[in-house]
Short mmCIF file of C-alpha atoms and ligand atoms in Angstrom, two decimals:
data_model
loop_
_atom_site.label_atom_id
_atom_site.label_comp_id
_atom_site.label_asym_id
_atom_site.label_seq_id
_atom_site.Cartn_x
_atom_site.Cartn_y
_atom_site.Cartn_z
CA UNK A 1 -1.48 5.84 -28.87
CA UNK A 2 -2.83 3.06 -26.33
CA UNK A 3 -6.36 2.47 -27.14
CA UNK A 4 -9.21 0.59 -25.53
CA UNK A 5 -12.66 0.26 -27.70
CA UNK A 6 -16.04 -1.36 -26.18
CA UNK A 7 -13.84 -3.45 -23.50
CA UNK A 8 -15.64 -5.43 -21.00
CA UNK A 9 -13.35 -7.04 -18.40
CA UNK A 10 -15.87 -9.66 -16.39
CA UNK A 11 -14.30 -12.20 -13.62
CA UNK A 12 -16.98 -15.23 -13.26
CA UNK A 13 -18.67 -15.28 -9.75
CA UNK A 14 -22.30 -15.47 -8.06
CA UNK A 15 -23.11 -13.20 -9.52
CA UNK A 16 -20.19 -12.30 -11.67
CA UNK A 17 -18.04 -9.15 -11.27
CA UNK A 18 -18.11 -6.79 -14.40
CA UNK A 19 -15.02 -5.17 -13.52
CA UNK A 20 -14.57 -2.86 -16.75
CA UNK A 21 -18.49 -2.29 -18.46
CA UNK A 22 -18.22 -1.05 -22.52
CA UNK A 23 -14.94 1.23 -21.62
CA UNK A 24 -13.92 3.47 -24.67
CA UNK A 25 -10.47 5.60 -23.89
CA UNK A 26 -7.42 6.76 -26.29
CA UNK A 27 -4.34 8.12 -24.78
CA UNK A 28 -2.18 9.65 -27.44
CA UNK A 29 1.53 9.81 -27.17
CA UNK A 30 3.30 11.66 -24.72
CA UNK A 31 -0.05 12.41 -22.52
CA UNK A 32 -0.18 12.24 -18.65
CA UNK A 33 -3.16 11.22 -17.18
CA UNK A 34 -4.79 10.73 -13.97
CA UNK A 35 -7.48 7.89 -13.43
CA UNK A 36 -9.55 8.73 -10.51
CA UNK A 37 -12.48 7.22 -8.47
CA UNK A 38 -13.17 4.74 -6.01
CA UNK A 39 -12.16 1.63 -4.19
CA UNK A 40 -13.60 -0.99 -6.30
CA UNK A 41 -14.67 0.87 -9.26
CA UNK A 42 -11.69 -0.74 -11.87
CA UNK A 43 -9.18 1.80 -11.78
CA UNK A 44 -6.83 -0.86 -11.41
CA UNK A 45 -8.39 -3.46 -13.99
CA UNK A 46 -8.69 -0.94 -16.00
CA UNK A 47 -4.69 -0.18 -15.81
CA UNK A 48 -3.62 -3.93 -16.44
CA UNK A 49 -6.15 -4.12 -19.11
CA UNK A 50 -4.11 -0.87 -21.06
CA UNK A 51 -0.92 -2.67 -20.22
CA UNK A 52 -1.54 -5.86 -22.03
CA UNK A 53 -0.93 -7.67 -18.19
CA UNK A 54 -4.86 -8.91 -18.67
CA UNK A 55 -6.97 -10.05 -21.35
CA UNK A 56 -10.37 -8.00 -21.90
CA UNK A 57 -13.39 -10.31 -22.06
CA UNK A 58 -14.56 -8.50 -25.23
CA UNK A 59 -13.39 -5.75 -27.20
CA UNK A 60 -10.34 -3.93 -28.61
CA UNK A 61 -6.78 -2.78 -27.17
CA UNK A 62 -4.53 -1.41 -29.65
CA UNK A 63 -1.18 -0.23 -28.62
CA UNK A 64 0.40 2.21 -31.49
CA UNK A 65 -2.89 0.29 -33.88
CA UNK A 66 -1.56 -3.50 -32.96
CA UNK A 67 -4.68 -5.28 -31.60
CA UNK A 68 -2.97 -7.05 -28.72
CA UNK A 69 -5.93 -8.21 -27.37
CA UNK A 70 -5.93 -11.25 -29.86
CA UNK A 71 -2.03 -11.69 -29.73
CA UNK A 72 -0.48 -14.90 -28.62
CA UNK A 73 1.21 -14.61 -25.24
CA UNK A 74 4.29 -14.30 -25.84
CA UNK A 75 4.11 -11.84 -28.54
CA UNK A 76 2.07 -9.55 -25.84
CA UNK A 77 5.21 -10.14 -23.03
CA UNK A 78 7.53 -8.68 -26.24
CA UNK A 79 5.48 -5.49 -26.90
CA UNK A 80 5.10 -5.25 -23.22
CA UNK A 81 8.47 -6.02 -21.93
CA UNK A 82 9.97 -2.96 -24.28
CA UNK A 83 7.66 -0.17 -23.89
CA UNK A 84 6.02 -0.01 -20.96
CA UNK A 85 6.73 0.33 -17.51
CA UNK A 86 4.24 -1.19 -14.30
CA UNK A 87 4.37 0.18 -10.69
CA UNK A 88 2.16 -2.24 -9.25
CA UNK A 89 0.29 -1.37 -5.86
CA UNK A 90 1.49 -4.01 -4.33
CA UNK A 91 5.05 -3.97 -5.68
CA UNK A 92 5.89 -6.91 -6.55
CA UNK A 93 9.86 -7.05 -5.67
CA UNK A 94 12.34 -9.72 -5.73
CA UNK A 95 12.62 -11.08 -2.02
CA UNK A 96 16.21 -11.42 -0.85
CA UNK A 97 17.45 -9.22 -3.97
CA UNK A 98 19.14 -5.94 -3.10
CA UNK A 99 17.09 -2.91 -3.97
CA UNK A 100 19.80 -2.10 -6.76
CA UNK A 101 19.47 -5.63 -8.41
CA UNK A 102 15.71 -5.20 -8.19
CA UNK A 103 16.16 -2.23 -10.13
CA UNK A 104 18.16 -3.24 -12.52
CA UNK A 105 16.03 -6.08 -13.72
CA UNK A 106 14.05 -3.57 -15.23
CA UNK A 107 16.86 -3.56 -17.55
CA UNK A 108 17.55 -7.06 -18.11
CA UNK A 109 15.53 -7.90 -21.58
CA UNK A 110 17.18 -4.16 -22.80
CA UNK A 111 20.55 -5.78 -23.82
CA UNK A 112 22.19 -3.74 -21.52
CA UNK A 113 25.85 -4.48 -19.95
CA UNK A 114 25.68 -5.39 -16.33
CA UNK A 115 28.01 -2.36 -14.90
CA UNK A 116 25.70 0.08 -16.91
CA UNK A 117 22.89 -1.47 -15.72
CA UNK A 118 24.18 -1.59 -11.83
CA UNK A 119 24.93 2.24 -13.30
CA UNK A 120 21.67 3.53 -14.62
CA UNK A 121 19.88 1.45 -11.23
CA UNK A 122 21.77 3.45 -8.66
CA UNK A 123 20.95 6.65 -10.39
CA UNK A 124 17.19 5.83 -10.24
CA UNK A 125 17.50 5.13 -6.47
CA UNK A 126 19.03 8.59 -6.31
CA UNK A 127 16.24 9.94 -7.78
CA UNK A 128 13.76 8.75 -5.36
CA UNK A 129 15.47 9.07 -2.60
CA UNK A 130 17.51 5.86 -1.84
CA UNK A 131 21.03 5.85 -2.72
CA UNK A 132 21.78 5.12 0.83
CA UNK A 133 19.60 1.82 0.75
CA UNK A 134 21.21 0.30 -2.36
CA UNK A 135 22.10 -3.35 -1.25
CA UNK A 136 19.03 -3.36 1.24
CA UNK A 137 16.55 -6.07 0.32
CA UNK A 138 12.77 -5.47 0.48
CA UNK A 139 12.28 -7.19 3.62
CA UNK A 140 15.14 -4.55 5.23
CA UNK A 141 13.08 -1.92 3.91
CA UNK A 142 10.38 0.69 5.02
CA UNK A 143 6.99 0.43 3.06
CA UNK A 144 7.16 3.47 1.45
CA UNK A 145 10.96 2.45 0.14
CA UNK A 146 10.06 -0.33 -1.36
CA UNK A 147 7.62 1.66 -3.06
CA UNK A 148 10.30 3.77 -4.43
CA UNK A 149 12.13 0.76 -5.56
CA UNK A 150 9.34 -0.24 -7.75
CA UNK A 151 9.25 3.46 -9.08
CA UNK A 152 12.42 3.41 -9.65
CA UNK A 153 12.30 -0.09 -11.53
CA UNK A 154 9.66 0.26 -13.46
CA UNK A 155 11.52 3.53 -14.78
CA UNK A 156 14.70 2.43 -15.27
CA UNK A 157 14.81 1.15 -19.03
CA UNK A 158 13.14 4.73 -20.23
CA UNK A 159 9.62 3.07 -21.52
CA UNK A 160 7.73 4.64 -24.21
CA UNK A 161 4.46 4.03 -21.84
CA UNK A 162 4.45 4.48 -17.79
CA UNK A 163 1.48 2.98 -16.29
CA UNK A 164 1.52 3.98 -12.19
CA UNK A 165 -1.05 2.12 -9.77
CA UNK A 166 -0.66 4.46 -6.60
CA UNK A 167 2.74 5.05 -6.93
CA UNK A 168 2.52 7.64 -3.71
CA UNK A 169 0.25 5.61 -1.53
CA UNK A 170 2.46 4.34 0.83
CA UNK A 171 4.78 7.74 0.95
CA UNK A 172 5.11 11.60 2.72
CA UNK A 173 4.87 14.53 1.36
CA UNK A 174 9.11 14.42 0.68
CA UNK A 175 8.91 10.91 -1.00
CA UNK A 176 5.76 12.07 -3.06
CA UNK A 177 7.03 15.12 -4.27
CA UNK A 178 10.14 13.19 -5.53
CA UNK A 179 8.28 10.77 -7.01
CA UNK A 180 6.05 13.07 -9.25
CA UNK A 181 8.93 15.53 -9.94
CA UNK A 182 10.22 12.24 -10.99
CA UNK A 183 7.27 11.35 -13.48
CA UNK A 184 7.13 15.04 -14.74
CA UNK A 185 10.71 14.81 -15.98
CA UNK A 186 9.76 11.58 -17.95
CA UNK A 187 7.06 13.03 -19.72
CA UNK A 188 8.42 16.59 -20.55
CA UNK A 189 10.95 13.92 -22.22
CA UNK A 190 8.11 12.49 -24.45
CA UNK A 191 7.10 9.34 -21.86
CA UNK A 192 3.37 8.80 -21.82
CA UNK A 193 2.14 8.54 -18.49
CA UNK A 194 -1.29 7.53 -16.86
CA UNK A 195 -0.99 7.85 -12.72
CA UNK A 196 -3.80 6.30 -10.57
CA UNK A 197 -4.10 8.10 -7.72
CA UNK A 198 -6.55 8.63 -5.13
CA UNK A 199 -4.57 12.00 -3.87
CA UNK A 200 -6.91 14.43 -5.11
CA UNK A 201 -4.22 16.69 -4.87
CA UNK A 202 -1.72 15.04 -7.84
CA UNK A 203 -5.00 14.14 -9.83
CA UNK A 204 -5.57 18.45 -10.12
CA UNK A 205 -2.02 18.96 -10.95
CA UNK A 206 -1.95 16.66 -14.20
CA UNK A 207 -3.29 17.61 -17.64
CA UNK A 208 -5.98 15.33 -18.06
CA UNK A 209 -8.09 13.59 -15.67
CA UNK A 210 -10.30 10.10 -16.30
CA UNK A 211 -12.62 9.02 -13.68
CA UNK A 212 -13.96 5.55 -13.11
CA UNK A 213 -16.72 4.20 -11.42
CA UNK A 214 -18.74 0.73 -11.06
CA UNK A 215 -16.50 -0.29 -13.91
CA UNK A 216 -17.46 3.22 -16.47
CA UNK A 217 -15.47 5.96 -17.40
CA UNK A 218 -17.83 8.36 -15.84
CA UNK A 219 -16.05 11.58 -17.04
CA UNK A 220 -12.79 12.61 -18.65
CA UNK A 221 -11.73 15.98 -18.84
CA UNK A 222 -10.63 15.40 -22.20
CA UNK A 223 -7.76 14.52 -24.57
CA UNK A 224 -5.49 17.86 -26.36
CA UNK A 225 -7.02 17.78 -29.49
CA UNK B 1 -0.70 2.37 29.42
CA UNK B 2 1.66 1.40 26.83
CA UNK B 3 5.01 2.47 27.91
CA UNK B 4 8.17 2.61 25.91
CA UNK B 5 11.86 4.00 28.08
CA UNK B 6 15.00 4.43 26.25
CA UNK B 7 14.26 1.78 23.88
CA UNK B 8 16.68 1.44 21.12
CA UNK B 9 16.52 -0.79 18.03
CA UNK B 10 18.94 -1.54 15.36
CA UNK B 11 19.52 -3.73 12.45
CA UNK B 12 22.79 -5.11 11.52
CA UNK B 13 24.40 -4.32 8.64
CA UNK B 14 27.31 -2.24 6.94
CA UNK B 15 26.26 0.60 8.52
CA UNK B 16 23.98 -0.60 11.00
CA UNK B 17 20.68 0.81 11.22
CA UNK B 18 19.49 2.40 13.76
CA UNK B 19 15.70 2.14 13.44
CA UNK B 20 14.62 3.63 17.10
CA UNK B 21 17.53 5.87 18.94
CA UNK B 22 16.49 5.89 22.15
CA UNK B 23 12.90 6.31 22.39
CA UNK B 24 10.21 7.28 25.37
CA UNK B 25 6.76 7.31 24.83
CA UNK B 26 3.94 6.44 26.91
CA UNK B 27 0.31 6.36 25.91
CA UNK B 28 -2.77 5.84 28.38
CA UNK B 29 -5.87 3.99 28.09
CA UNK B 30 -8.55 5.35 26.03
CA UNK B 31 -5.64 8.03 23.38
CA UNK B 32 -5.84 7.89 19.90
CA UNK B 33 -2.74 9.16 18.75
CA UNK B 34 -1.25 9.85 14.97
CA UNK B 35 2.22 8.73 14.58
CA UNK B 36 3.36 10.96 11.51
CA UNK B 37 7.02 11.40 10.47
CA UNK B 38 8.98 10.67 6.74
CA UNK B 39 9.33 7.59 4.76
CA UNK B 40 12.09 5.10 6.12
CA UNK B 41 11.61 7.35 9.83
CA UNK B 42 10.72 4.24 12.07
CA UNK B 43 7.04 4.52 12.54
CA UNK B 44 5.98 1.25 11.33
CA UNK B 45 9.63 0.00 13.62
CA UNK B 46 7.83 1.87 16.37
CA UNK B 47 4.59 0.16 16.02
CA UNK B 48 6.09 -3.20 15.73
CA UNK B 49 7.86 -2.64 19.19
CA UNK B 50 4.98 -1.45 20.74
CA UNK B 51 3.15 -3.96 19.48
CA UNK B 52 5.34 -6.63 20.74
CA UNK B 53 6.01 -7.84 17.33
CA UNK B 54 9.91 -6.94 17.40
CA UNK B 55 12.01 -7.36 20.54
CA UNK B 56 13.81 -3.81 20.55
CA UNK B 57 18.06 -4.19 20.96
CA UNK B 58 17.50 -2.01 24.35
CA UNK B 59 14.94 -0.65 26.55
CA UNK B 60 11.78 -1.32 28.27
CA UNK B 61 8.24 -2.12 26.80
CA UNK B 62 5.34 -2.32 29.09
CA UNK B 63 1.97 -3.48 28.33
CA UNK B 64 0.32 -2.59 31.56
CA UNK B 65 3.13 -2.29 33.61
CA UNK B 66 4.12 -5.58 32.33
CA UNK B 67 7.66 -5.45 31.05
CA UNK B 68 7.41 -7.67 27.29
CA UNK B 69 10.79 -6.86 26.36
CA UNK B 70 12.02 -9.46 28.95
CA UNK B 71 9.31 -12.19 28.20
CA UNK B 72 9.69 -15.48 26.78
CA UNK B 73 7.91 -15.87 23.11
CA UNK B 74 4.96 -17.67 23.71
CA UNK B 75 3.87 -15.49 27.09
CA UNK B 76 3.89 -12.28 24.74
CA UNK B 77 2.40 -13.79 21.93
CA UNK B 78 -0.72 -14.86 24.14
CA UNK B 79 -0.55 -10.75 25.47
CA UNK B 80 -0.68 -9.79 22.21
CA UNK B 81 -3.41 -12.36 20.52
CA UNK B 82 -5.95 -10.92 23.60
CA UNK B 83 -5.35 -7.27 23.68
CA UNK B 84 -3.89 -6.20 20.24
CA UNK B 85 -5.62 -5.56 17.09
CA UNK B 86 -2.88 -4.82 13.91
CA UNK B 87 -3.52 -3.41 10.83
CA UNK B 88 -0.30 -4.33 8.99
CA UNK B 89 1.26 -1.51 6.40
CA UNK B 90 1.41 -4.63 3.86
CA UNK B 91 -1.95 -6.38 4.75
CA UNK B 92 -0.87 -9.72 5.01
CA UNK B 93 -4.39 -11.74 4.50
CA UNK B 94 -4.42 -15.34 3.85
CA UNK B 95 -4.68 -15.91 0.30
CA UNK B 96 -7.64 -18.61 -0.78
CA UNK B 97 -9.45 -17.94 2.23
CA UNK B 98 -12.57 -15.45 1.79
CA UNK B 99 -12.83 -12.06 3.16
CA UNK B 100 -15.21 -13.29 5.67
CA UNK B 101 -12.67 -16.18 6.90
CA UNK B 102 -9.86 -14.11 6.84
CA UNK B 103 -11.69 -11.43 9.82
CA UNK B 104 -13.08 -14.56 11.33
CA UNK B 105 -9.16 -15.60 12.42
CA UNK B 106 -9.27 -12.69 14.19
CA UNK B 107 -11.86 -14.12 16.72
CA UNK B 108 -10.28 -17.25 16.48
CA UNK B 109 -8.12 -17.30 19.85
CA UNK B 110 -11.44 -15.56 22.06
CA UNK B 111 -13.14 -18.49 21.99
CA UNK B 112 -16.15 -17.49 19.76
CA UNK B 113 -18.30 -20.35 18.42
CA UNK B 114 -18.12 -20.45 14.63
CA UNK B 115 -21.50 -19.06 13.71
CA UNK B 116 -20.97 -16.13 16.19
CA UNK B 117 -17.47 -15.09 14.60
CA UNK B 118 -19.31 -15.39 11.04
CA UNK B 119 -21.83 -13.19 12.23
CA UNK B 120 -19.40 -10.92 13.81
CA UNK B 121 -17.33 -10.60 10.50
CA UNK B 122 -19.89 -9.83 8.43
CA UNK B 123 -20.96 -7.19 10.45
CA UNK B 124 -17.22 -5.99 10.22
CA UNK B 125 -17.36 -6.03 7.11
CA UNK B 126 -20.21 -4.50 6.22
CA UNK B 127 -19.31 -1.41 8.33
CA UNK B 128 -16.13 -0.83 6.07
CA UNK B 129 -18.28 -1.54 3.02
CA UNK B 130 -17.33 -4.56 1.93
CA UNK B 131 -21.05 -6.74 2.73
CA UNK B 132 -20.86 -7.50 -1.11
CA UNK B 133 -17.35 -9.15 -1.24
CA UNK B 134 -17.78 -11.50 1.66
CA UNK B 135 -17.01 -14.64 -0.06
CA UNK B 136 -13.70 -13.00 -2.39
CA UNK B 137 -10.66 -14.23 -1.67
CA UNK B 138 -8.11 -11.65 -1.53
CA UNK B 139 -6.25 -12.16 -4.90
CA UNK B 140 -10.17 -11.44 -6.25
CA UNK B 141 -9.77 -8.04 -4.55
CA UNK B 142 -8.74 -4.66 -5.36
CA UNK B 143 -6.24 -2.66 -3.36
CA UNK B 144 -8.64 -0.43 -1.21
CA UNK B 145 -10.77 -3.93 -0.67
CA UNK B 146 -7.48 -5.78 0.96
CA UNK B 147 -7.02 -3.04 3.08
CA UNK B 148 -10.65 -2.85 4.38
CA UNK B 149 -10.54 -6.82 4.98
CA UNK B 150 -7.48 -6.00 6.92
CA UNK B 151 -8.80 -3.23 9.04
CA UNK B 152 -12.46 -5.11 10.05
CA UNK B 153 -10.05 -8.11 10.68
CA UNK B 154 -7.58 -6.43 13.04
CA UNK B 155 -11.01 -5.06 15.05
CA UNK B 156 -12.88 -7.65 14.98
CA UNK B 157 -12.07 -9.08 18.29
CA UNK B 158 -12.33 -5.28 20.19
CA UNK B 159 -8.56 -5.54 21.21
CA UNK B 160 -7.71 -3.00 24.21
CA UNK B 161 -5.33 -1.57 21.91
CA UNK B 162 -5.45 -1.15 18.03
CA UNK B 163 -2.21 0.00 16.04
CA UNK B 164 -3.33 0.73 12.92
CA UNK B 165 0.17 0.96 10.18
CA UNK B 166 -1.45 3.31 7.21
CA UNK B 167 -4.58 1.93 7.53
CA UNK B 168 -6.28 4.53 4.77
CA UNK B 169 -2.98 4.26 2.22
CA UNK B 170 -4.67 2.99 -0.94
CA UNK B 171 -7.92 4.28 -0.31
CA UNK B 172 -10.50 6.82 -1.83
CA UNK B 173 -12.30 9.48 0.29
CA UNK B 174 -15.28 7.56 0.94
CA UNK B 175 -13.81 4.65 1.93
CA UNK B 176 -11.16 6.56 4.37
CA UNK B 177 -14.03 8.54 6.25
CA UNK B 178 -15.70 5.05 6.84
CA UNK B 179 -12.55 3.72 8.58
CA UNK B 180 -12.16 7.12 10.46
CA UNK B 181 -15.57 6.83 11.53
CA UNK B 182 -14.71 3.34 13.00
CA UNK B 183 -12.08 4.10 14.37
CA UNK B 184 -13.66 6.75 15.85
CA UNK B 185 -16.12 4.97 17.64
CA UNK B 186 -13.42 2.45 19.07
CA UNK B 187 -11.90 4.98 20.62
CA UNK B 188 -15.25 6.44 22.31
CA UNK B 189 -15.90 2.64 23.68
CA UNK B 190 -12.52 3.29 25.03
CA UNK B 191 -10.36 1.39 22.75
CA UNK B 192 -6.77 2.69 22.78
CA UNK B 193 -6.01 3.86 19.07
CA UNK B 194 -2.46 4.85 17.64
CA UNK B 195 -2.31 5.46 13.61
CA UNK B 196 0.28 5.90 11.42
CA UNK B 197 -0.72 7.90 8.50
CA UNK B 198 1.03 9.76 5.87
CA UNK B 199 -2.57 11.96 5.36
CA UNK B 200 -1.97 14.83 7.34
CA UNK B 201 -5.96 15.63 7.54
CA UNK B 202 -6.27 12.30 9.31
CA UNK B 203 -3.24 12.76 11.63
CA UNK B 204 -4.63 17.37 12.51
CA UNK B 205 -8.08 15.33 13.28
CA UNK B 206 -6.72 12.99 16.14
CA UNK B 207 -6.44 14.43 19.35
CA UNK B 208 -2.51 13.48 19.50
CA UNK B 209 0.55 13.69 16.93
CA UNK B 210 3.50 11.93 17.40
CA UNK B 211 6.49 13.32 15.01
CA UNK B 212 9.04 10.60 14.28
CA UNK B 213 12.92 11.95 12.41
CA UNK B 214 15.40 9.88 11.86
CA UNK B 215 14.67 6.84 14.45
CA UNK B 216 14.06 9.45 17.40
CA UNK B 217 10.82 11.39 18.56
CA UNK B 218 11.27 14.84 17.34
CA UNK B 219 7.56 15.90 18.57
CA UNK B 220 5.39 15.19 20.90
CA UNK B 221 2.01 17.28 21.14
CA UNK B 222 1.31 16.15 24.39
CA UNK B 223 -0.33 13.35 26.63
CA UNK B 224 -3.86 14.68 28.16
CA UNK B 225 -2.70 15.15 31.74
N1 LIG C 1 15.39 -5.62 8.83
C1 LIG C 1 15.97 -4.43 8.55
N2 LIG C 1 17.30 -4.35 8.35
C2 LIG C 1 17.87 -3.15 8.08
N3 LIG C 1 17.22 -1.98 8.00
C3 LIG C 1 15.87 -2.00 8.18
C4 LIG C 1 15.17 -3.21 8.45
N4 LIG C 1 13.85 -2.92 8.58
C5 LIG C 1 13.73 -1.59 8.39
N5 LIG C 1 14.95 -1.04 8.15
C6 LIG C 1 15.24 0.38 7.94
O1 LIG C 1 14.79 1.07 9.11
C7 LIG C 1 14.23 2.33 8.75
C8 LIG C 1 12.87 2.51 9.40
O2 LIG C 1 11.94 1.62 8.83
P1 LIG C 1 10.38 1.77 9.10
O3 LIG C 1 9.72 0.65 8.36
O4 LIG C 1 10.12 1.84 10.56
O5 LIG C 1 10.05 3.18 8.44
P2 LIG C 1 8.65 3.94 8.29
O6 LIG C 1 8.76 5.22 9.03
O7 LIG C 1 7.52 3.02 8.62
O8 LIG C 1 8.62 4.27 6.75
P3 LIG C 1 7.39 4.32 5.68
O9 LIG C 1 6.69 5.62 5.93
O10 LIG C 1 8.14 4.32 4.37
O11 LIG C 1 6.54 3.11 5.88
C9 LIG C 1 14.15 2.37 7.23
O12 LIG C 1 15.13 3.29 6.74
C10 LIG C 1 14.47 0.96 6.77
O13 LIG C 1 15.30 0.95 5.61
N1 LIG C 2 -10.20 -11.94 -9.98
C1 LIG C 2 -11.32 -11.28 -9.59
N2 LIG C 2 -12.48 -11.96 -9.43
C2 LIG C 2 -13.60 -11.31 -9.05
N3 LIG C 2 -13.68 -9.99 -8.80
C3 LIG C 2 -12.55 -9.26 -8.93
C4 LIG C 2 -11.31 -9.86 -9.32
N4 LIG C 2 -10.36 -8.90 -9.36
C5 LIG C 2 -10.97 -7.74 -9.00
N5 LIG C 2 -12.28 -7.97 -8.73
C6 LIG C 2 -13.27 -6.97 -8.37
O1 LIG C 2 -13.30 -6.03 -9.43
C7 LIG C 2 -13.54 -4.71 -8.90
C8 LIG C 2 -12.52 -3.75 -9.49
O2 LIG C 2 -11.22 -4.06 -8.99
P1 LIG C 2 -10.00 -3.06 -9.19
O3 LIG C 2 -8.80 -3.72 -8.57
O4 LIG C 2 -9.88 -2.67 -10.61
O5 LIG C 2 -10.45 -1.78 -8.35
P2 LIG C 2 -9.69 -0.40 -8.06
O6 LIG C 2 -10.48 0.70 -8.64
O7 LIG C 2 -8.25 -0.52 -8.46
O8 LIG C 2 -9.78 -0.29 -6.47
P3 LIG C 2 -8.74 0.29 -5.37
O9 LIG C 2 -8.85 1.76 -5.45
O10 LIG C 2 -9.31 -0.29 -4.11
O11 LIG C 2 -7.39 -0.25 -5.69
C9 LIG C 2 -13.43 -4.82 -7.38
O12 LIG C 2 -14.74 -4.64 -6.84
C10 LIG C 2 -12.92 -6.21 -7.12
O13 LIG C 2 -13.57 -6.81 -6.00
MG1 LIG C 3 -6.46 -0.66 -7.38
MG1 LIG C 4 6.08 2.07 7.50
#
């Protein structure tokens, strides 16, 4: 399970910012999950928060009951690095790197051999829709591709948790459709997922949906048991 | 008018790409036009050459009957600083510079004193609901904040024409209607609008759609005369 307990995520300011305010929320294993709600309300703190990428101000976040939240750095990157997968909203991808090689740094830290790797990234790129952009870097490519790409990266090494910030923002109907067809394969394979999306659309179709706002989990339509 | 004949545009590379195959468009004073069409089609391409931002490989591109595709650098640079508002797909705000500076550079070449273009951005601000992030940098924004910034910056100076790249991508519904709305009344001052959106609400709700495929125009609903 991921779990956060009483977190408070506060950025120092006049006056300061409290980005996440007292947020309770436990995902079990193999869940997929929609966060919902406004520009500005922490959907996205709230996201790197789960994924270990930010430190709460107070309170707890356990992934499978290890409180990383008082880890050392580099024990965090570890946990992180193997089991869970970012798509950032702004991407994040290696400038002057092909779209393959992007890829298949998702791979990197998973001891895997570089043809398999070069393998298991082309067959991503398939996936989404870009086998004929391989060798394209990100500054040859169309916003919603190199959207894709960071799908497709974060994807690539099969993490146990998938944490998506938009991941169809930027992309049509086609390119949207692949990418949750995409997600929905992962998790009837056991990946847990949580999606935040402001396409009211994809938030309906998922099994649970957890809505932010001004920092609170105002509602959440529940966890399976 | 903004006028585009025949204009080709293509990328090197092994294939080449060929962005824009031989595209005609013209669109009068006073449209607002959606520019719809699939990921990697050549909208934003389209937008950049209209925009004057990218020279195309062939064709004409008239601003006004001017013909930019044959101008030197600097003479359509100072075209496009007076009459052209952008709202880039990828935002592109200065970083360490606060929301209120960053619109402010976009009254910087009309000669505005500097407590006028303050005044001007916080109002610009304000409209797309950002009066209580004035002084945030954008790296102490969310996604949906960036994008407003972007928008009230790319307006700020009433350009004769704004082309807007996904200006509503990684926003919720509230924030969306309030750049509709602004866009909206641009265009009844007579501002010259075109949009690229992916939200096919947005693009049914503009009084023009223009259907990119594959580098070409596939559909055209029509100019007004
Ligand atoms: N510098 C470049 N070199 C090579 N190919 C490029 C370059 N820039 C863009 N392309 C390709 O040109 C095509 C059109 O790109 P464009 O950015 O116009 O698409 P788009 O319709 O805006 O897509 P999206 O909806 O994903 O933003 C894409 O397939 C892209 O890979
Ligand atoms: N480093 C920071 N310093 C101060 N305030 C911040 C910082 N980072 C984010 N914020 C503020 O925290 C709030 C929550 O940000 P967050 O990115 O989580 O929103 P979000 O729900 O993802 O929004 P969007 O839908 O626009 O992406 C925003 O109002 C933002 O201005
Ligand atoms: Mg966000
Ligand atoms: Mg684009």
């Amino acid at each position: 399970a991921l779990e956060l307990r009483d977190v408070v995520k506060e950025y120092p300011g006049q006056p300061p910012v409290r980005a996440l305010d007292d947020v309770s929320l436990r995902i079990e294993h193999g869940e997929l999950v929609a966060v919902v709600g406004p520009s500005g309300s922490g959907k996205s703190t709230l996201l790197n928060v789960m994924g270990t990428l930010d430190r709460p101000t107070a309170g707890v976040v356990e992934v499978d009951g290890v409180d990383t939240a008082r880890m050392p750095d580099d024990a965090v990157a570890g946990v992180r690095a193997r089991r869970i997968g970012f798509v950032f909203q702004q991407f994040f991808l290696l400038p002057g790197m092909s779209a393959v090689d992007n890829v298949a740094n998702g791979l990197l830290y998973q001891g895997v051999r570089p043809a398999e790797r070069r393998r298991r990234s082309i067959e991503a790129l398939e996936r989404v829709g870009l086998g004929h952009r391989i060798e394209h870097p990100p500054n040859h490519l169309s916003g919603g591709e190199r959207q894709r790409v960071a799908v497709a990266r974060a994807l690539v090494h099969r993490p146990a948790f998938v944490l998506a910030d938009e991941p169809t923002g930027n992309l049509d109907s086609k390119s949207t459709d692949a990418v949750m067809r995409l997600i929905g394969d992962l998790h009837d394979d056991g990946t847990t997922i949580v999606v935040i999306t402001h396409d009211t659309a994809i938030a309906a179709s998922l099994p649970r949906q957890v809505t932010v706002f001004d920092g609170r989990l105002q509602h959440d339509s529940g966890t399976p048991r």
